[in-house]
Coordinates of C-alpha atoms (C1' of nucleotides) in Angstrom, one line a residue:
Chain A
M20 CA -30.4 5.1 -38.8
S21 CA -31.2 3.3 -35.7
D22 CA -32.6 4.9 -32.6
P23 CA -31.2 3.5 -29.3
N24 CA -34.6 3.8 -27.9
T25 CA -36.1 1.6 -30.6
P26 CA -38.5 -0.7 -28.9
P27 CA -37.1 -4.2 -28.8
P28 CA -38.7 -7.0 -30.9
A29 CA -42.2 -7.6 -29.8
S30 CA -41.5 -11.2 -29.2
D31 CA -38.9 -13.9 -28.9
F32 CA -39.0 -17.2 -27.0
I33 CA -38.2 -15.6 -23.7
R34 CA -40.6 -12.7 -23.9
D35 CA -43.3 -15.1 -25.2
R36 CA -42.8 -17.2 -22.1
V37 CA -42.8 -14.2 -19.8
R38 CA -46.0 -12.8 -21.4
A39 CA -47.7 -16.2 -21.1
D40 CA -46.8 -16.5 -17.4
L41 CA -48.2 -13.1 -16.8
D42 CA -51.3 -13.8 -18.7
S43 CA -52.0 -17.1 -17.0
G44 CA -51.5 -15.5 -13.6
K45 CA -48.5 -17.8 -12.7
V46 CA -46.6 -14.6 -11.8
Q47 CA -47.9 -11.2 -10.8
Q48 CA -44.8 -9.3 -11.5
V49 CA -41.7 -10.2 -13.4
V50 CA -38.5 -10.4 -11.5
T51 CA -35.2 -11.1 -13.2
R52 CA -31.6 -10.9 -12.0
F53 CA -28.0 -10.5 -13.3
P54 CA -25.9 -12.9 -11.3
P55 CA -22.2 -12.4 -12.0
E56 CA -19.5 -14.1 -10.1
P57 CA -17.1 -11.4 -8.9
N58 CA -14.0 -13.2 -10.1
G59 CA -13.2 -11.1 -13.1
Y60 CA -14.3 -8.2 -15.2
L61 CA -17.5 -8.1 -17.3
H62 CA -17.2 -8.4 -21.1
I63 CA -19.3 -7.8 -24.1
G64 CA -21.1 -11.1 -23.6
H65 CA -22.2 -9.9 -20.2
A66 CA -23.4 -6.7 -21.8
K67 CA -25.9 -8.7 -23.8
A68 CA -27.1 -10.6 -20.7
I69 CA -27.4 -7.4 -18.8
T70 CA -29.3 -5.7 -21.5
L71 CA -31.7 -8.6 -21.8
V72 CA -32.5 -9.1 -18.1
F73 CA -32.9 -5.4 -17.3
S74 CA -34.9 -4.8 -20.5
I75 CA -37.3 -7.6 -19.9
A76 CA -38.0 -6.4 -16.3
K77 CA -38.6 -2.9 -17.6
E78 CA -40.7 -3.9 -20.5
F79 CA -43.0 -5.9 -18.3
G80 CA -43.1 -3.5 -15.4
G81 CA -41.1 -5.8 -13.2
R82 CA -37.9 -5.6 -11.2
C83 CA -34.3 -6.7 -11.8
N84 CA -31.7 -7.5 -9.2
L85 CA -28.0 -7.5 -9.3
R86 CA -26.7 -10.5 -7.3
M87 CA -23.0 -11.3 -6.7
D88 CA -22.6 -15.0 -7.0
D89 CA -19.9 -15.1 -4.4
T90 CA -19.8 -18.7 -3.4
N91 CA -16.2 -19.4 -4.1
P92 CA -13.8 -17.2 -2.1
E93 CA -10.8 -18.8 -3.7
K94 CA -11.3 -16.7 -6.8
E95 CA -13.4 -13.7 -5.8
A96 CA -12.5 -10.2 -4.6
Q97 CA -14.1 -7.0 -3.6
E98 CA -12.3 -5.3 -6.5
Y99 CA -14.5 -7.2 -8.9
V100 CA -17.6 -6.5 -7.0
D101 CA -17.0 -2.8 -7.3
A102 CA -16.0 -3.0 -11.0
I103 CA -19.2 -5.0 -11.9
Q104 CA -21.4 -2.4 -10.3
D105 CA -19.6 0.4 -12.1
D106 CA -19.9 -1.4 -15.4
V107 CA -23.6 -2.1 -15.1
R108 CA -24.2 1.6 -14.3
W109 CA -22.0 2.7 -17.1
L110 CA -24.2 0.8 -19.5
G111 CA -27.1 2.8 -18.1
F112 CA -28.9 0.2 -16.0
E113 CA -29.9 0.5 -12.3
W114 CA -30.8 -2.6 -10.2
D115 CA -33.7 -2.8 -7.9
G116 CA -31.9 -4.8 -5.3
L117 CA -28.2 -5.5 -4.7
Y118 CA -27.7 -8.9 -3.2
Y119 CA -25.0 -11.4 -2.4
A120 CA -25.4 -15.2 -2.6
S121 CA -23.2 -15.2 0.6
D122 CA -26.1 -13.5 2.5
Y123 CA -28.1 -16.7 1.9
F124 CA -25.6 -19.1 3.5
P125 CA -27.7 -19.6 6.7
Q126 CA -30.8 -20.3 4.7
L127 CA -29.0 -22.6 2.4
F128 CA -27.6 -24.5 5.4
A129 CA -31.0 -24.9 6.9
W130 CA -32.4 -26.2 3.6
A131 CA -29.5 -28.6 3.3
E132 CA -30.4 -30.0 6.7
Q133 CA -34.0 -30.4 5.5
L134 CA -32.8 -32.4 2.5
I135 CA -30.7 -34.6 4.8
E136 CA -33.7 -35.2 7.1
N137 CA -35.7 -36.3 4.1
G138 CA -33.0 -38.7 3.0
L139 CA -32.2 -36.6 0.0
A140 CA -28.6 -35.7 0.8
Y141 CA -25.7 -37.4 2.5
V142 CA -22.2 -36.8 3.6
D143 CA -19.6 -38.5 1.5
D144 CA -16.1 -39.2 2.8
Q145 CA -14.6 -40.1 -0.6
T146 CA -11.9 -38.1 -2.1
A147 CA -12.5 -35.8 -5.1
E148 CA -10.8 -38.3 -7.2
Q149 CA -12.9 -41.2 -6.1
I150 CA -16.0 -39.2 -6.6
A151 CA -15.0 -38.3 -10.1
D152 CA -14.2 -41.9 -10.9
S153 CA -17.4 -43.3 -9.6
R154 CA -19.4 -40.7 -11.5
G155 CA -19.1 -42.9 -14.6
T156 CA -19.0 -41.4 -18.1
V157 CA -21.5 -40.1 -20.5
R158 CA -22.1 -43.6 -21.6
A159 CA -21.4 -45.7 -18.5
P160 CA -23.5 -45.2 -15.4
G161 CA -21.8 -44.2 -12.1
K162 CA -21.4 -46.3 -9.0
D163 CA -23.0 -45.5 -5.6
S164 CA -20.7 -44.2 -3.0
P165 CA -20.1 -46.5 0.0
F166 CA -21.4 -43.7 2.2
R167 CA -24.6 -43.2 0.2
D168 CA -26.8 -45.0 2.7
R169 CA -25.6 -43.4 5.9
P170 CA -28.4 -43.0 8.4
V171 CA -30.0 -39.6 8.6
A172 CA -28.8 -38.9 12.1
E173 CA -25.2 -39.6 11.2
N174 CA -25.5 -37.4 8.1
L175 CA -26.9 -34.6 10.1
D176 CA -24.2 -34.9 12.7
L177 CA -21.4 -35.1 10.2
F178 CA -22.8 -32.2 8.2
R179 CA -23.0 -30.0 11.3
R180 CA -19.4 -30.9 12.2
M181 CA -18.3 -30.0 8.7
K182 CA -19.7 -26.6 9.3
S183 CA -18.1 -26.2 12.7
G184 CA -14.7 -26.9 11.1
E185 CA -13.9 -30.3 12.4
F186 CA -12.8 -31.7 9.1
P187 CA -10.0 -30.7 6.9
D188 CA -10.4 -29.3 3.4
G189 CA -11.5 -31.9 0.9
S190 CA -12.2 -34.6 3.4
K191 CA -15.9 -34.6 3.2
V192 CA -18.7 -33.2 1.0
L193 CA -22.4 -33.1 1.1
R194 CA -24.1 -34.6 -1.9
A195 CA -27.6 -34.7 -3.1
R196 CA -29.0 -38.2 -3.2
I197 CA -30.5 -38.6 -6.7
D198 CA -29.4 -41.3 -9.1
M199 CA -25.9 -42.4 -9.9
A200 CA -27.1 -43.9 -13.2
H201 CA -28.9 -40.9 -14.4
P202 CA -28.2 -40.1 -18.1
N203 CA -27.7 -36.5 -17.1
L204 CA -24.4 -36.4 -15.3
N205 CA -25.5 -33.4 -13.2
L206 CA -28.0 -35.6 -11.5
R207 CA -25.5 -38.2 -10.4
D208 CA -25.5 -37.2 -6.8
P209 CA -24.0 -33.7 -7.3
V210 CA -21.8 -32.2 -4.7
M211 CA -23.7 -29.4 -2.7
Y212 CA -21.0 -28.4 -0.2
R213 CA -17.3 -28.6 0.0
V214 CA -15.0 -27.9 2.9
R215 CA -12.8 -24.9 2.3
K216 CA -11.2 -23.1 5.2
L217 CA -10.9 -19.8 3.4
H218 CA -11.6 -16.2 4.3
H219 CA -14.5 -14.9 2.4
Q220 CA -14.6 -11.2 1.5
R221 CA -18.0 -10.7 3.0
T222 CA -18.6 -13.4 5.6
G223 CA -15.1 -13.5 6.9
D224 CA -14.3 -16.7 8.7
E225 CA -17.8 -17.5 9.6
W226 CA -18.1 -20.4 7.1
C227 CA -15.7 -23.1 6.2
I228 CA -18.1 -24.9 4.0
Y229 CA -19.2 -23.3 0.7
P230 CA -22.1 -24.2 -1.5
M231 CA -21.6 -25.2 -5.1
Y232 CA -23.2 -23.3 -8.0
D233 CA -26.1 -25.7 -8.5
W234 CA -27.0 -25.7 -4.9
A235 CA -26.7 -21.9 -4.4
H236 CA -27.9 -20.5 -7.6
G237 CA -31.5 -21.7 -7.9
Q238 CA -32.1 -21.3 -4.2
S239 CA -30.8 -17.7 -4.3
D240 CA -33.2 -17.1 -7.2
S241 CA -36.0 -18.6 -5.1
I242 CA -35.3 -16.5 -2.1
E243 CA -35.4 -13.3 -4.2
G244 CA -38.6 -14.4 -5.8
I245 CA -37.1 -14.4 -9.2
T246 CA -39.7 -15.4 -11.8
H247 CA -37.6 -16.0 -14.8
S248 CA -34.0 -17.0 -14.3
L249 CA -32.2 -16.3 -17.6
C250 CA -28.9 -17.8 -18.3
T251 CA -26.7 -19.1 -21.1
L252 CA -27.1 -22.3 -23.1
E253 CA -24.3 -24.2 -21.2
F254 CA -26.6 -24.4 -18.2
E255 CA -29.3 -26.3 -20.1
H256 CA -28.5 -29.6 -18.5
H257 CA -28.4 -28.0 -15.1
R258 CA -32.0 -27.1 -15.3
P259 CA -33.2 -30.6 -14.2
L260 CA -31.1 -30.2 -11.1
Y261 CA -32.3 -26.6 -10.6
D262 CA -35.9 -27.9 -10.8
W263 CA -35.1 -30.9 -8.5
F264 CA -33.9 -28.8 -5.6
C265 CA -36.8 -26.4 -5.8
E266 CA -39.3 -29.3 -5.9
K267 CA -37.8 -31.3 -3.1
L268 CA -37.5 -28.3 -0.9
G269 CA -41.1 -27.2 -1.8
I270 CA -40.0 -23.6 -2.3
W271 CA -40.8 -21.0 -4.9
H272 CA -39.7 -22.3 -8.2
P273 CA -38.4 -19.8 -10.7
Q274 CA -38.3 -20.8 -14.4
Q275 CA -34.8 -21.1 -15.8
I276 CA -34.6 -20.2 -19.5
E277 CA -31.4 -20.4 -21.5
F278 CA -30.3 -18.3 -24.4
A279 CA -27.2 -18.3 -26.7
R280 CA -24.3 -16.3 -25.5
L281 CA -22.9 -13.5 -27.6
N282 CA -19.9 -14.0 -29.8
V283 CA -18.4 -11.3 -31.9
E284 CA -15.7 -11.7 -34.5
Y285 CA -12.1 -11.1 -33.3
M286 CA -13.3 -11.1 -29.7
L287 CA -12.7 -13.6 -27.0
T288 CA -15.2 -14.0 -24.2
S289 CA -13.5 -16.6 -22.1
K290 CA -12.6 -15.2 -18.7
R291 CA -9.7 -17.6 -18.5
K292 CA -8.2 -16.6 -21.8
L293 CA -8.7 -12.9 -21.2
L294 CA -6.9 -13.4 -17.9
R295 CA -4.1 -15.0 -19.7
L296 CA -3.8 -12.1 -22.1
V297 CA -3.5 -9.8 -19.1
E298 CA -1.1 -11.9 -17.1
E299 CA 1.2 -12.5 -20.0
Q300 CA 1.0 -8.8 -20.8
H301 CA -0.2 -9.1 -24.3
V302 CA -2.4 -6.2 -23.4
D303 CA -2.0 -3.5 -20.7
G304 CA -4.7 -4.8 -18.4
W305 CA -8.4 -5.5 -18.2
D306 CA -9.2 -2.0 -19.4
D307 CA -6.9 -2.1 -22.4
P308 CA -8.9 -0.6 -25.3
R309 CA -8.3 -3.8 -27.3
M310 CA -10.0 -5.9 -24.7
P311 CA -13.6 -7.0 -25.2
T312 CA -14.3 -6.1 -21.6
I313 CA -16.8 -3.4 -20.9
R314 CA -14.0 -1.4 -19.4
G315 CA -11.9 -2.0 -22.5
L316 CA -14.7 -1.0 -24.9
R317 CA -15.3 2.1 -22.7
R318 CA -11.7 3.2 -23.0
L319 CA -11.8 2.5 -26.8
G320 CA -14.5 5.1 -26.8
V321 CA -17.5 3.0 -27.5
P322 CA -20.6 4.9 -26.2
P323 CA -22.7 2.8 -23.8
E324 CA -25.8 3.7 -25.9
A325 CA -24.2 2.2 -29.0
L326 CA -23.3 -1.0 -27.1
V327 CA -26.7 -1.4 -25.7
A328 CA -28.3 -0.7 -29.1
F329 CA -26.1 -3.4 -30.5
C330 CA -27.1 -5.9 -27.7
R331 CA -30.8 -5.2 -28.3
H332 CA -30.4 -5.6 -32.0
V333 CA -28.7 -9.0 -31.9
G334 CA -31.7 -10.5 -30.3
I335 CA -31.7 -13.9 -28.6
A336 CA -31.7 -17.4 -29.9
K337 CA -30.8 -20.9 -28.9
V338 CA -28.1 -21.3 -31.5
N339 CA -24.6 -20.1 -30.9
G340 CA -23.4 -17.9 -33.7
T341 CA -20.9 -15.2 -34.3
H342 CA -21.8 -11.6 -35.1
E343 CA -19.8 -9.6 -37.5
L344 CA -17.6 -6.9 -36.0
A345 CA -19.1 -4.6 -38.7
L346 CA -22.4 -4.7 -37.0
L347 CA -21.0 -3.4 -33.7
E348 CA -19.1 -0.8 -35.6
H349 CA -22.3 0.2 -37.4
F350 CA -24.0 1.0 -34.1
V351 CA -20.9 2.8 -32.8
R352 CA -20.7 5.0 -35.9
D353 CA -24.4 5.6 -35.9
W354 CA -24.4 7.1 -32.4
L355 CA -21.1 8.9 -32.8
N356 CA -22.2 10.5 -36.1
Q357 CA -25.1 12.1 -34.3
H358 CA -23.3 13.1 -31.2
A359 CA -19.6 13.6 -31.7
E360 CA -18.3 17.1 -32.5
R361 CA -16.1 17.4 -35.5
R362 CA -12.5 18.6 -35.4
M363 CA -9.5 18.6 -37.7
A364 CA -6.4 16.6 -37.1
V365 CA -3.6 15.4 -39.4
L366 CA -2.2 12.0 -38.5
D367 CA 0.4 11.6 -41.2
P368 CA 1.5 15.1 -42.1
V369 CA 3.1 16.6 -45.1
E370 CA 3.7 20.3 -45.5
L371 CA 1.6 22.5 -47.7
V372 CA 2.9 26.0 -48.5
I373 CA 0.7 28.7 -50.0
E374 CA 3.0 30.7 -52.2
N375 CA 0.7 33.7 -52.6
W376 CA -0.2 34.0 -48.9
P377 CA 0.1 37.7 -47.9
S378 CA 2.8 37.3 -45.3
P379 CA 4.2 34.6 -43.0
E380 CA 2.5 36.3 -40.0
H381 CA -0.9 36.6 -41.7
V382 CA -3.6 34.5 -40.0
E383 CA -7.3 34.2 -41.0
W384 CA -9.8 32.8 -38.5
L385 CA -12.4 30.7 -40.1
E386 CA -15.7 29.6 -38.8
A387 CA -16.2 25.8 -38.7
G388 CA -19.4 23.9 -37.9
N389 CA -19.1 21.5 -35.0
N390 CA -21.5 18.9 -36.2
P391 CA -23.5 18.9 -39.5
E392 CA -25.9 16.5 -38.0
D393 CA -26.7 18.8 -35.1
P394 CA -26.8 22.6 -35.8
A395 CA -27.2 23.1 -32.0
A396 CA -23.6 22.0 -31.6
G397 CA -22.6 25.5 -32.9
T398 CA -19.4 26.6 -34.5
R399 CA -15.8 27.4 -33.6
Q400 CA -13.0 29.5 -35.0
V401 CA -10.1 27.8 -36.7
P402 CA -6.8 29.6 -37.6
F403 CA -5.6 29.4 -41.2
S404 CA -2.1 30.5 -42.3
G405 CA 0.4 30.1 -45.2
K406 CA 2.0 26.9 -43.9
L407 CA -0.2 24.0 -43.2
W408 CA -0.1 20.3 -42.5
I409 CA -2.3 18.1 -44.7
E410 CA -2.6 14.3 -44.8
R411 CA 0.1 12.7 -46.9
E412 CA -2.4 10.4 -48.6
D413 CA -4.3 13.4 -49.8
F414 CA -1.6 14.2 -52.4
M415 CA -0.4 12.2 -55.4
A416 CA 2.4 13.3 -57.7
D417 CA 0.7 11.4 -60.6
P418 CA -2.9 10.9 -59.6
P419 CA -5.4 8.8 -61.5
K420 CA -8.5 10.4 -62.8
K421 CA -10.7 9.2 -60.0
F422 CA -8.5 10.7 -57.3
F423 CA -10.3 13.8 -56.2
R424 CA -7.6 15.2 -53.9
L425 CA -4.5 17.2 -54.5
G426 CA -2.0 16.7 -57.4
P427 CA 0.0 18.9 -59.7
G428 CA -2.4 21.4 -61.3
R429 CA -5.4 20.3 -59.4
E430 CA -7.7 22.4 -57.3
V431 CA -9.3 21.3 -54.0
R432 CA -11.1 22.9 -51.1
L433 CA -9.4 23.1 -47.8
R434 CA -12.3 22.4 -45.5
F435 CA -13.9 25.6 -44.1
G436 CA -11.0 27.5 -45.7
F437 CA -10.0 28.3 -49.3
F438 CA -9.7 26.7 -52.7
V439 CA -6.0 25.9 -53.4
T440 CA -4.3 24.9 -56.6
C441 CA -1.2 22.8 -56.6
T442 CA 1.7 24.4 -58.5
G443 CA 4.4 22.0 -57.6
F444 CA 6.0 19.8 -55.0
D445 CA 9.4 19.0 -53.6
Q446 CA 10.9 15.6 -53.0
D447 CA 13.9 14.3 -51.1
D448 CA 16.5 12.0 -52.5
A449 CA 14.4 8.9 -51.7
G450 CA 11.5 10.3 -53.7
N451 CA 9.4 11.2 -50.7
V452 CA 7.2 14.3 -51.1
T453 CA 8.5 16.8 -48.6
C454 CA 6.5 19.9 -49.5
I455 CA 3.5 20.7 -51.6
R456 CA 3.3 24.2 -53.1
C457 CA 0.0 25.8 -53.9
T458 CA -1.7 29.1 -54.6
Y459 CA -4.9 30.0 -52.9
D460 CA -7.9 32.0 -54.2
P461 CA -8.7 34.7 -51.6
E462 CA -12.2 34.9 -53.0
T463 CA -13.1 31.4 -51.8
K464 CA -12.8 32.1 -48.1
G465 CA -15.2 29.8 -46.2
G466 CA -15.1 27.3 -49.1
N467 CA -17.3 28.7 -51.8
A468 CA -16.2 30.3 -55.1
P469 CA -18.2 33.5 -56.0
D470 CA -17.9 32.5 -59.7
G471 CA -19.7 29.3 -58.9
R472 CA -16.9 26.9 -59.9
K473 CA -16.9 23.6 -58.1
V474 CA -14.1 21.4 -56.9
K475 CA -14.5 17.7 -56.5
G476 CA -12.5 17.2 -53.4
T477 CA -12.4 18.7 -49.9
I478 CA -9.5 17.9 -47.6
H479 CA -8.7 18.7 -44.0
W480 CA -5.7 20.6 -42.8
V481 CA -4.1 22.2 -39.7
S482 CA -2.2 25.5 -39.5
Q483 CA 1.4 24.6 -38.6
A484 CA 1.9 27.6 -36.4
H485 CA -1.1 26.7 -34.3
A486 CA -1.0 23.0 -34.4
V487 CA -1.1 21.0 -31.2
A488 CA 0.8 17.8 -31.3
V489 CA -0.9 15.1 -29.2
E490 CA -0.6 11.3 -28.9
A491 CA -3.2 9.3 -30.9
R492 CA -3.5 5.5 -30.6
L493 CA -4.7 3.6 -33.5
F494 CA -6.2 0.2 -32.7
E495 CA -7.0 -2.8 -34.7
P496 CA -8.5 -6.1 -33.6
L497 CA -6.3 -8.0 -31.2
F498 CA -6.4 -11.1 -33.3
R499 CA -5.6 -11.8 -36.9
E500 CA -8.3 -14.4 -37.2
P501 CA -12.0 -13.6 -36.8
D502 CA -12.5 -16.6 -34.6
P503 CA -9.8 -16.8 -32.0
A504 CA -12.0 -18.9 -29.8
S505 CA -11.9 -21.8 -32.2
A506 CA -8.2 -22.2 -31.6
D507 CA -7.3 -25.2 -29.4
G508 CA -5.6 -24.7 -26.1
D509 CA -2.9 -22.0 -26.4
A510 CA -3.2 -21.5 -30.1
F511 CA -5.1 -18.2 -29.6
V512 CA -2.0 -16.6 -28.4
A513 CA -0.3 -17.3 -31.7
M514 CA -3.2 -15.5 -33.4
L515 CA -2.4 -12.2 -31.8
R516 CA -1.9 -9.4 -34.2
P517 CA 1.5 -7.9 -33.7
D518 CA 0.6 -4.3 -34.5
S519 CA -2.9 -4.1 -32.9
R520 CA -1.9 -0.8 -31.3
R521 CA 0.0 1.9 -33.0
G522 CA 0.9 5.3 -31.5
V523 CA 1.1 8.3 -33.8
T524 CA 1.4 12.0 -33.3
A525 CA -1.7 13.8 -34.3
H526 CA -1.3 17.5 -35.4
C527 CA -4.5 19.0 -34.2
E528 CA -6.4 22.3 -34.4
P529 CA -5.9 24.3 -31.2
S530 CA -9.2 23.5 -29.5
L531 CA -8.2 19.8 -29.2
G532 CA -5.4 20.7 -26.9
E533 CA -7.9 21.3 -24.2
A534 CA -9.9 18.1 -24.6
T535 CA -10.6 16.3 -21.4
G536 CA -11.1 12.7 -20.6
G537 CA -14.3 11.1 -21.8
Q538 CA -14.9 13.5 -24.7
R539 CA -15.5 12.1 -28.1
F540 CA -14.7 13.7 -31.4
Q541 CA -14.8 12.9 -35.1
F542 CA -11.5 13.9 -36.7
E543 CA -12.9 14.9 -40.0
R544 CA -12.3 12.4 -42.8
V545 CA -10.3 10.2 -40.4
G546 CA -12.4 8.6 -37.7
Y547 CA -13.9 8.8 -34.3
F548 CA -11.6 9.5 -31.4
Y549 CA -12.0 9.3 -27.7
C550 CA -10.1 11.3 -25.2
D551 CA -8.8 8.7 -22.8
A552 CA -9.5 9.6 -19.2
K553 CA -6.7 7.4 -17.8
D554 CA -3.7 8.6 -19.7
S555 CA -4.6 12.2 -20.6
K556 CA -3.1 15.0 -18.6
P557 CA -4.3 18.6 -18.6
G558 CA -3.1 20.2 -21.8
A559 CA -1.8 16.8 -23.1
P560 CA -4.8 14.7 -24.1
V561 CA -4.4 11.2 -25.5
F562 CA -6.8 10.1 -28.1
H563 CA -8.0 6.6 -28.9
R564 CA -9.4 5.8 -32.3
T565 CA -12.7 4.2 -31.5
V566 CA -13.5 3.3 -35.1
G567 CA -12.6 4.7 -38.5
L568 CA -15.0 6.4 -40.9
K569 CA -16.2 4.3 -43.8
D570 CA -13.8 4.7 -46.6
S571 CA -15.3 4.3 -50.1
W572 CA -12.2 5.7 -51.7
K573 CA -10.2 2.7 -50.3
K574 CA -12.7 0.5 -52.2
V575 CA -12.3 2.3 -55.4
Q576 CA -8.5 2.1 -55.0
A577 CA -8.6 -1.6 -54.2
K578 CA -10.6 -2.2 -57.4
G579 CA -8.1 -0.3 -59.5
D580 CA -5.2 -2.4 -58.4
Chain B
rU22 C1' -21.0 -43.5 -29.3
rA23 C1' -25.2 -41.7 -23.6
rC24 C1' -28.2 -37.5 -22.8
rC25 C1' -29.8 -32.4 -24.0
rC26 C1' -30.3 -28.3 -27.5
rC27 C1' -30.4 -26.5 -32.3
rG28 C1' -30.4 -26.2 -38.1
rU29 C1' -34.0 -19.6 -42.5
rG30 C1' -29.7 -15.4 -48.0
rG31 C1' -22.3 -13.7 -46.6
rU32 C1' -23.6 -12.6 -41.0
rG33 C1' -27.4 -12.1 -37.3
rU34 C1' -32.4 -12.5 -36.7
rA35 C1' -38.3 -12.3 -38.2
rA36 C1' -42.7 -14.6 -40.0
rU37 C1' -50.1 -14.3 -35.5
rC38 C1' -54.5 -20.4 -35.3
rG39 C1' -50.0 -24.1 -40.8
rG40 C1' -51.4 -19.6 -46.1
rU41 C1' -46.5 -19.3 -49.4
rA42 C1' -39.9 -15.7 -46.9
rG43 C1' -39.4 -9.8 -43.9
rC44 C1' -35.7 -6.8 -41.3
rA45 C1' -30.7 -5.1 -40.0
rC46 C1' -25.6 -5.3 -41.2
rA47 C1' -22.3 -6.5 -45.1
rG48 C1' -22.0 -6.3 -50.8
rC49 C1' -23.3 -3.9 -55.5
rA50 C1' -25.2 0.5 -58.4
rG51 C1' -26.7 5.5 -58.3
rU52 C1' -28.5 10.6 -56.3
rU53 C1' -27.2 14.5 -52.8
rU54 C1' -23.0 16.5 -50.3
rU55 C1' -17.7 22.3 -48.0
rU56 C1' -16.1 15.0 -44.5
rG57 C1' -14.9 9.8 -51.1
rG58 C1' -18.6 10.7 -43.8
rU59 C1' -23.9 11.2 -43.3
rA60 C1' -28.6 11.0 -45.8
rC61 C1' -31.6 9.0 -49.7
rU62 C1' -32.8 5.6 -53.8
rG63 C1' -32.4 1.2 -56.3
rU64 C1' -30.3 -3.8 -56.3
rU65 C1' -27.7 -8.9 -56.1
rG66 C1' -27.9 -13.0 -52.7
rG67 C1' -32.4 -18.1 -49.6
rU68 C1' -34.6 -24.9 -53.8
rU69 C1' -36.2 -22.0 -45.2
rC70 C1' -30.2 -29.0 -44.0
rC71 C1' -32.2 -33.6 -46.7
rU72 C1' -36.1 -37.3 -47.7
rG73 C1' -40.8 -38.8 -47.1
rG74 C1' -45.8 -38.0 -44.8
rU75 C1' -50.4 -35.1 -43.1
rU76 C1' -53.0 -30.9 -45.6
rC77 C1' -56.4 -27.3 -50.6
rG78 C1' -51.8 -25.2 -48.6
rA79 C1' -45.7 -26.4 -44.2
rG80 C1' -40.0 -22.5 -42.7
rU81 C1' -44.1 -23.7 -39.4
rC82 C1' -47.1 -30.3 -37.7
rC83 C1' -45.2 -35.8 -38.0
rA84 C1' -41.4 -39.7 -39.1
rG85 C1' -36.5 -40.9 -40.5
rG86 C1' -31.9 -39.2 -41.9
rC87 C1' -27.8 -35.6 -42.2
rG88 C1' -25.2 -31.6 -39.9
rG89 C1' -23.7 -28.3 -35.8
rG90 C1' -23.2 -27.2 -30.6
rG91 C1' -23.2 -28.6 -25.4
rU92 C1' -22.3 -31.9 -21.1
rA93 C1' -18.4 -36.2 -17.3
rA94 C1' -14.7 -29.4 -11.9
rC95 C1' -15.1 -30.5 -4.1
rC96 C1' -15.6 -23.7 -10.9
rA97 C1' -19.6 -20.6 -12.2

RNA sequence: UACCCCGUGGUGUAAUCGGUAGCACAGCAGUUUUUGGUACUGUUGGUUCCUGGUUCGAGUCCAGGCGGGGUAACCA
């Protein structure tokens, strides 16, 4: 059993580096940051990054900022800014400073002028296409722009006029003057600014030139005094450029360190592909419980503590790998087992009639423990009567020896209730069992026989007269294949599982009728369920199956076949 | 085929200054059990990609292979 507060591994290549920088005195206090672009919702991969950067700051007594990397108004929106903050907080983290890259536009502009003055940046009049063509390829060097050697004064003048809006979109860019033959394509005079006459959600119409990622990101880190700038592996070849800008500017130089992004079986972590699932309505939205977004996992019922425990456990590395879904499920079950109260609900009902029950009106109230893992959770009263619902799969007309549930002549315990012995059953013309007849032993109330006899099986049940029918949604992975990301182009869409969501009516014990959004329960012997805050109405809760219970009977069965 | 990164059981990740492979999940077997859940116990899996070299000793260092991933947006 894992404890969410388990101290993280004592060392890994990032923590080793942080410790070394602290020991050498290179930095006094660790400062990290989580820098999302507010152009979409956060997903499980971000959860890993968030857990990492906030944890490192905390472990070493440092600080961690949340910074919106809002340098491209074309795709960004306030809606995402709000959602990101909400998601980070839901995970249980609180930032020291909330910043926006757009707040640094004036400083960035001044620094760009400084680079121009030092002959390290120039205004290029080429089209995007020409720039792409002249960049060369991975094997062939690029060609210098005809505007590469413009005099400093002309560059300065042009750049200022770019800012004042004199030139149309795409007509000019500011580029760093590095080396068009550099083996690292990122150093072949990368674009720093482009002209985009767009309204920005924070700066309004103040700017019509916007900085590119490489130019904005490292400088923002520097301004905030970030000591360790953690990012994913695909930014490895950007590090030389990150370093170049800081060195040429002579400003505080944070250390960029890359780690492998998180991949989990059956999950996609490409914003583009997730957007497509939403737009084509393969899912109900970004918060669909089948989505790997933080909001989706939240509505699935995954507790934030479990998600964070998972993120801590997976550790960090420089190799991209894929984690088994079973590992995530382990952490989810682990937390839920300790915290979720138990209830009884029948998802696929079949009638059970107790033939020797005193009278149709007779009801016995039984005491049921709320959580065997937590006595403090107390008990509740559950009504028992002569007509019940039990799970269809808990009865077999001709059961094998290893089946411990109900069958003709067999005795089982009805959880918290009585021992019942099956005396017979009815079937319809198609052979479906329609009713199971039993007798009960009044001496076994509560579930124990005074004569000490044992039963091998215990099954759950719900009194028909008291049952509350509610909607339960059963989810399975969105994709049929464990690695949908491996599909080329549009192929991932064809991998969608047709029945990844199934709605059923759950017949529940009365107390479940009053469940409210956000509550989590274990439906005994079935699985963990989350009361969805979005679709539930007072008196009409909607439950989402977060994860099933482990089922060792299913394994025995599979072997028998 | 240019450059960069990486290569430990099924999966993921550990192993101080080089000392002889650990942990979690999954799997298997069993004990306990008023959830075939939980808990507990035991256990199967690794020639640490390969080949050489240095060394008393290498997963750890060196060389050469092989394999995997990444990179050519006025996106981040």
